[in-house]
Amino acid sequence: DAGVIQSPRHEVTEMGQEVTLRCKPISGHDYLFWYRQTMMRGLELLIYFNNNVPIDDSGMPEDRFSAKMPNASFSTLKIQPSEPRDSAVYFCASSSSNGGTPPGELFFGEGSRLTVL
Amino acid sequence: GEDVEQSLFLSVREGDSSVINCTYTDSSSTYLYWYKQEPGAGLQLLTYIFSNMDMKQDQRLTVLLNKKDKHLSLRIADTQTGDSAIYFCAGENDMRFGAGTRLTVKP
């Protein structure tokens, strides 16, 4: 398996523009997580899904952020409108509840670095 | 995240031992993890410990767990420049991370 795949790796946009980040989890994994990493706040959990259903979105900063998982192999994180304070590295991770050692290990993508000017 | 606390920075000389500490609040996890994040990359699982163990040794890595105090530590023996990274602890049932500990290894 290729691992968790995120796109784009880098995005530079202007304030007010819509940003869509994409994630393909590892095949067979039933959990998907979105994180945001900044120097100020560290690694924050934004939202996670189980079997494509959002379970906890309490970390989503505000209504400008939305996440979807239309099927088991694809998820998006959308920011509309974007602001300079949204500049960060956004990570997607997936895990499986069906065995594995250790259970619950998270597999991370390489991240999407977003810069909002 | 609010569920784990770690020191932000640690600097050591090559060849010395490094000790990274973590205090956690979630006591329901069966496994506790250490993840490593190298520059420009996502996190990768480095090692883990089962919650009924006090210690686990894995080559240069030693994990110590004090369940009573909810304290987890990672010791790296003979630290190398390739160990320079950010280290995060987390529990199996709570996939929230803090800022991590940035380890810098000086030659």
mmCIF file of C-alpha atoms in Angstrom:
data_model
loop_
_atom_site.group_PDB
_atom_site.id
_atom_site.type_symbol
_atom_site.label_atom_id
_atom_site.label_comp_id
_atom_site.label_asym_id
_atom_site.label_seq_id
_atom_site.Cartn_x
_atom_site.Cartn_y
_atom_site.Cartn_z
ATOM 1 C CA ASP A 1 0.000 0.000 0.000
ATOM 2 C CA ALA A 2 1.232 3.520 -0.777
ATOM 3 C CA GLY A 3 0.310 4.859 2.631
ATOM 4 C CA VAL A 4 -1.870 7.872 3.338
ATOM 5 C CA ILE A 5 -1.812 10.226 0.387
ATOM 6 C CA GLN A 6 -2.466 13.937 0.733
ATOM 7 C CA SER A 7 -2.751 16.650 -1.867
ATOM 8 C CA PRO A 8 -1.674 19.274 -2.528
ATOM 9 C CA ARG A 9 1.662 19.143 -0.691
ATOM 10 C CA HIS A 10 1.936 22.909 -0.821
ATOM 11 C CA GLU A 11 -0.635 25.593 -1.436
ATOM 12 C CA VAL A 12 -0.291 29.348 -1.424
ATOM 13 C CA THR A 13 -3.473 31.333 -1.690
ATOM 14 C CA GLU A 14 -4.849 34.748 -0.959
ATOM 15 C CA MET A 15 -7.108 35.656 1.903
ATOM 16 C CA GLY A 16 -10.740 35.047 1.074
ATOM 17 C CA GLN A 17 -10.116 32.192 -1.350
ATOM 18 C CA GLU A 18 -11.521 28.715 -0.903
ATOM 19 C CA VAL A 19 -9.024 25.982 -0.064
ATOM 20 C CA THR A 20 -9.664 22.256 -0.455
ATOM 21 C CA LEU A 21 -7.268 19.696 0.971
ATOM 22 C CA ARG A 22 -7.588 16.048 -0.001
ATOM 23 C CA CYS A 23 -6.752 12.768 1.629
ATOM 24 C CA LYS A 24 -6.749 9.137 0.571
ATOM 25 C CA PRO A 25 -6.463 6.833 3.597
ATOM 26 C CA ILE A 26 -4.849 3.423 3.619
ATOM 27 C CA SER A 27 -7.159 0.867 2.073
ATOM 28 C CA GLY A 28 -9.126 -1.027 4.706
ATOM 29 C CA HIS A 29 -8.671 1.542 7.451
ATOM 30 C CA ASP A 30 -11.936 2.580 9.072
ATOM 31 C CA TYR A 31 -10.763 5.669 10.960
ATOM 32 C CA LEU A 32 -9.648 8.928 9.392
ATOM 33 C CA PHE A 33 -8.286 11.961 11.246
ATOM 34 C CA TRP A 34 -7.534 15.541 10.244
ATOM 35 C CA TYR A 35 -4.916 17.486 12.215
ATOM 36 C CA ARG A 36 -3.462 20.963 12.002
ATOM 37 C CA GLN A 37 0.086 21.768 13.104
ATOM 38 C CA THR A 38 1.437 25.206 13.955
ATOM 39 C CA MET A 39 4.338 26.370 16.072
ATOM 40 C CA MET A 40 1.979 28.176 18.411
ATOM 41 C CA ARG A 41 -0.541 25.414 19.022
ATOM 42 C CA GLY A 42 1.295 22.221 18.203
ATOM 43 C CA LEU A 43 -0.654 19.378 16.632
ATOM 44 C CA GLU A 44 -4.410 19.872 17.001
ATOM 45 C CA LEU A 45 -7.054 17.279 16.214
ATOM 46 C CA LEU A 46 -9.693 18.922 14.029
ATOM 47 C CA ILE A 47 -12.099 16.090 13.268
ATOM 48 C CA TYR A 48 -12.210 12.339 12.905
ATOM 49 C CA PHE A 49 -14.417 9.880 11.053
ATOM 50 C CA ASN A 50 -15.302 6.260 11.666
ATOM 51 C CA ASN A 51 -16.680 4.341 8.699
ATOM 52 C CA ASN A 52 -17.109 7.656 6.843
ATOM 53 C CA VAL A 53 -19.223 9.172 9.632
ATOM 54 C CA PRO A 54 -17.934 12.227 11.529
ATOM 55 C CA ILE A 55 -17.570 11.273 15.176
ATOM 56 C CA ASP A 56 -15.970 14.289 16.819
ATOM 57 C CA ASP A 57 -15.643 17.670 15.150
ATOM 58 C CA SER A 58 -15.125 19.649 18.345
ATOM 59 C CA GLY A 59 -11.663 20.668 17.170
ATOM 60 C CA MET A 60 -12.884 22.387 14.022
ATOM 61 C CA PRO A 61 -12.009 26.043 14.578
ATOM 62 C CA GLU A 62 -15.143 27.671 13.194
ATOM 63 C CA ASP A 63 -17.784 27.512 10.507
ATOM 64 C CA ARG A 64 -15.265 28.378 7.823
ATOM 65 C CA PHE A 65 -13.917 24.832 8.168
ATOM 66 C CA SER A 66 -15.774 21.797 6.901
ATOM 67 C CA ALA A 67 -14.783 18.192 6.312
ATOM 68 C CA LYS A 68 -16.423 15.413 4.359
ATOM 69 C CA MET A 69 -15.829 11.762 3.734
ATOM 70 C CA PRO A 70 -18.054 10.685 0.849
ATOM 71 C CA ASN A 71 -16.570 7.181 0.734
ATOM 72 C CA ALA A 72 -14.003 4.998 2.453
ATOM 73 C CA SER A 73 -11.161 6.070 0.192
ATOM 74 C CA PHE A 74 -11.482 9.847 0.120
ATOM 75 C CA SER A 75 -11.859 12.800 2.439
ATOM 76 C CA THR A 76 -11.680 16.567 2.023
ATOM 77 C CA LEU A 77 -11.043 19.446 4.376
ATOM 78 C CA LYS A 78 -12.350 22.742 3.072
ATOM 79 C CA ILE A 79 -11.690 26.272 4.309
ATOM 80 C CA GLN A 80 -13.953 28.987 2.969
ATOM 81 C CA PRO A 81 -13.077 31.812 3.140
ATOM 82 C CA SER A 82 -9.443 31.325 4.095
ATOM 83 C CA GLU A 83 -7.599 33.715 6.405
ATOM 84 C CA PRO A 84 -3.877 34.264 7.109
ATOM 85 C CA ARG A 85 -4.251 32.631 10.541
ATOM 86 C CA ASP A 86 -5.219 29.384 8.793
ATOM 87 C CA SER A 87 -1.633 29.057 7.565
ATOM 88 C CA ALA A 88 -0.378 25.728 8.910
ATOM 89 C CA VAL A 89 0.503 22.195 7.947
ATOM 90 C CA TYR A 90 -2.586 20.006 7.731
ATOM 91 C CA PHE A 91 -2.161 16.289 8.269
ATOM 92 C CA CYS A 92 -4.464 13.433 7.493
ATOM 93 C CA ALA A 93 -4.041 10.110 9.294
ATOM 94 C CA SER A 94 -5.829 6.781 9.194
ATOM 95 C CA SER A 95 -6.023 3.743 11.418
ATOM 96 C CA SER A 96 -7.735 0.393 11.628
ATOM 97 C CA SER A 97 -9.830 -1.040 14.427
ATOM 98 C CA ASN A 98 -9.412 -4.540 13.015
ATOM 99 C CA GLY A 99 -6.316 -5.932 14.637
ATOM 100 C CA GLY A 100 -2.782 -4.758 14.019
ATOM 101 C CA THR A 101 0.019 -4.467 16.494
ATOM 102 C CA PRO A 102 -0.245 -2.243 18.282
ATOM 103 C CA PRO A 103 -3.953 -1.549 17.860
ATOM 104 C CA GLY A 104 -4.908 1.977 16.990
ATOM 105 C CA GLU A 105 -1.596 2.924 15.391
ATOM 106 C CA LEU A 106 -2.032 6.072 13.331
ATOM 107 C CA PHE A 107 -0.518 6.290 9.868
ATOM 108 C CA PHE A 108 0.112 9.843 8.761
ATOM 109 C CA GLY A 109 0.349 11.435 5.353
ATOM 110 C CA GLU A 110 3.163 13.824 4.547
ATOM 111 C CA GLY A 111 0.950 16.844 5.136
ATOM 112 C CA SER A 112 -0.325 19.804 3.145
ATOM 113 C CA ARG A 113 1.447 23.076 3.870
ATOM 114 C CA LEU A 114 -0.995 25.945 3.484
ATOM 115 C CA THR A 115 0.050 29.578 3.281
ATOM 116 C CA VAL A 116 -2.666 32.213 3.182
ATOM 117 C CA LEU A 117 -1.410 35.658 2.207
ATOM 118 C CA GLY B 1 -3.649 19.163 23.214
ATOM 119 C CA GLU B 2 -4.938 19.517 26.691
ATOM 120 C CA ASP B 3 -4.593 15.819 27.463
ATOM 121 C CA VAL B 4 -0.806 15.496 27.385
ATOM 122 C CA GLU B 5 1.982 17.703 28.648
ATOM 123 C CA GLN B 6 5.548 17.636 27.415
ATOM 124 C CA SER B 7 8.543 19.915 27.601
ATOM 125 C CA LEU B 8 8.883 21.808 24.345
ATOM 126 C CA PHE B 9 12.634 21.578 23.773
ATOM 127 C CA LEU B 10 15.548 19.297 24.589
ATOM 128 C CA SER B 11 19.114 19.700 23.386
ATOM 129 C CA VAL B 12 21.804 17.058 23.853
ATOM 130 C CA ARG B 13 25.246 16.227 22.489
ATOM 131 C CA GLU B 14 25.761 13.311 20.163
ATOM 132 C CA GLY B 15 26.469 10.165 22.136
ATOM 133 C CA ASP B 16 24.656 11.349 25.265
ATOM 134 C CA SER B 17 21.350 9.921 26.490
ATOM 135 C CA SER B 18 18.111 11.809 25.934
ATOM 136 C CA VAL B 19 15.082 11.584 28.178
ATOM 137 C CA ILE B 20 11.749 12.907 26.970
ATOM 138 C CA ASN B 21 8.912 13.069 29.469
ATOM 139 C CA CYS B 22 5.159 13.110 29.091
ATOM 140 C CA THR B 23 2.298 13.506 31.551
ATOM 141 C CA TYR B 24 -1.060 12.288 30.335
ATOM 142 C CA THR B 25 -4.608 12.396 31.665
ATOM 143 C CA ASP B 26 -6.346 9.594 29.787
ATOM 144 C CA SER B 27 -6.151 6.491 31.981
ATOM 145 C CA SER B 28 -8.342 4.287 29.807
ATOM 146 C CA SER B 29 -5.808 3.518 27.104
ATOM 147 C CA THR B 30 -4.443 -0.004 26.933
ATOM 148 C CA TYR B 31 -1.473 1.148 24.878
ATOM 149 C CA LEU B 32 0.624 4.288 25.111
ATOM 150 C CA TYR B 33 2.598 5.455 22.125
ATOM 151 C CA TRP B 34 5.625 7.488 21.205
ATOM 152 C CA TYR B 35 5.602 9.008 17.752
ATOM 153 C CA LYS B 36 8.503 10.653 15.945
ATOM 154 C CA GLN B 37 8.166 13.472 13.425
ATOM 155 C CA GLU B 38 11.160 14.181 11.247
ATOM 156 C CA PRO B 39 11.427 17.550 9.459
ATOM 157 C CA GLY B 40 8.945 17.948 6.640
ATOM 158 C CA ALA B 41 7.201 14.658 7.339
ATOM 159 C CA GLY B 42 4.212 13.249 9.161
ATOM 160 C CA LEU B 43 4.386 11.400 12.458
ATOM 161 C CA GLN B 44 5.520 7.789 12.565
ATOM 162 C CA LEU B 45 5.099 5.351 15.400
ATOM 163 C CA LEU B 46 8.422 4.927 17.152
ATOM 164 C CA THR B 47 7.555 2.590 19.987
ATOM 165 C CA TYR B 48 4.729 1.747 22.363
ATOM 166 C CA ILE B 49 4.091 0.157 25.736
ATOM 167 C CA PHE B 50 1.258 -1.948 27.048
ATOM 168 C CA SER B 51 -0.369 -0.299 30.040
ATOM 169 C CA ASN B 52 0.279 -3.216 32.395
ATOM 170 C CA MET B 53 4.036 -2.925 31.859
ATOM 171 C CA ASP B 54 6.441 -0.653 33.699
ATOM 172 C CA MET B 55 9.228 -0.743 31.187
ATOM 173 C CA LYS B 56 9.919 -1.726 27.626
ATOM 174 C CA GLN B 57 13.313 -1.835 25.963
ATOM 175 C CA ASP B 58 13.725 -1.717 22.211
ATOM 176 C CA GLN B 59 17.366 -1.415 21.116
ATOM 177 C CA ARG B 60 18.431 2.147 22.004
ATOM 178 C CA LEU B 61 14.955 3.046 23.237
ATOM 179 C CA THR B 62 13.623 2.529 26.752
ATOM 180 C CA VAL B 63 10.043 3.405 27.654
ATOM 181 C CA LEU B 64 9.098 3.820 31.293
ATOM 182 C CA LEU B 65 5.510 3.996 32.488
ATOM 183 C CA ASN B 66 4.330 5.173 35.899
ATOM 184 C CA LYS B 67 0.585 4.627 35.839
ATOM 185 C CA LYS B 68 0.053 6.009 39.318
ATOM 186 C CA ASP B 69 1.482 9.376 38.339
ATOM 187 C CA LYS B 70 0.357 9.079 34.682
ATOM 188 C CA HIS B 71 3.905 9.676 33.583
ATOM 189 C CA LEU B 72 5.518 8.245 30.485
ATOM 190 C CA SER B 73 9.128 8.700 29.466
ATOM 191 C CA LEU B 74 11.272 7.833 26.478
ATOM 192 C CA ARG B 75 14.991 7.360 26.888
ATOM 193 C CA ILE B 76 17.233 7.298 23.836
ATOM 194 C CA ALA B 77 20.695 5.885 24.490
ATOM 195 C CA ASP B 78 23.713 7.019 22.456
ATOM 196 C CA THR B 79 21.691 9.776 20.794
ATOM 197 C CA GLN B 80 22.567 10.373 17.160
ATOM 198 C CA THR B 81 22.026 13.364 14.870
ATOM 199 C CA GLY B 82 19.377 11.306 13.067
ATOM 200 C CA ASP B 83 17.354 11.310 16.278
ATOM 201 C CA SER B 84 16.760 15.055 15.893
ATOM 202 C CA ALA B 85 12.993 15.341 15.515
ATOM 203 C CA ILE B 86 9.808 16.185 17.374
ATOM 204 C CA TYR B 87 8.551 13.437 19.698
ATOM 205 C CA PHE B 88 4.913 13.055 20.708
ATOM 206 C CA CYS B 89 3.242 10.826 23.255
ATOM 207 C CA ALA B 90 -0.367 9.703 22.967
ATOM 208 C CA GLY B 91 -2.794 7.145 24.345
ATOM 209 C CA GLU B 92 -4.605 4.582 22.227
ATOM 210 C CA ASN B 93 -8.035 5.933 23.199
ATOM 211 C CA ASP B 94 -7.237 9.594 22.804
ATOM 212 C CA MET B 95 -5.611 10.580 19.552
ATOM 213 C CA ARG B 96 -4.871 14.109 20.652
ATOM 214 C CA PHE B 97 -1.317 15.333 20.689
ATOM 215 C CA GLY B 98 0.320 18.333 22.257
ATOM 216 C CA ALA B 99 3.146 20.409 20.903
ATOM 217 C CA GLY B 100 5.594 17.555 21.301
ATOM 218 C CA THR B 101 9.214 17.779 22.394
ATOM 219 C CA ARG B 102 11.706 19.049 19.855
ATOM 220 C CA LEU B 103 14.958 17.141 20.299
ATOM 221 C CA THR B 104 18.093 18.739 18.885
ATOM 222 C CA VAL B 105 21.273 16.665 18.788
ATOM 223 C CA LYS B 106 24.496 18.610 18.500
ATOM 224 C CA PRO B 107 27.586 16.960 17.001
#
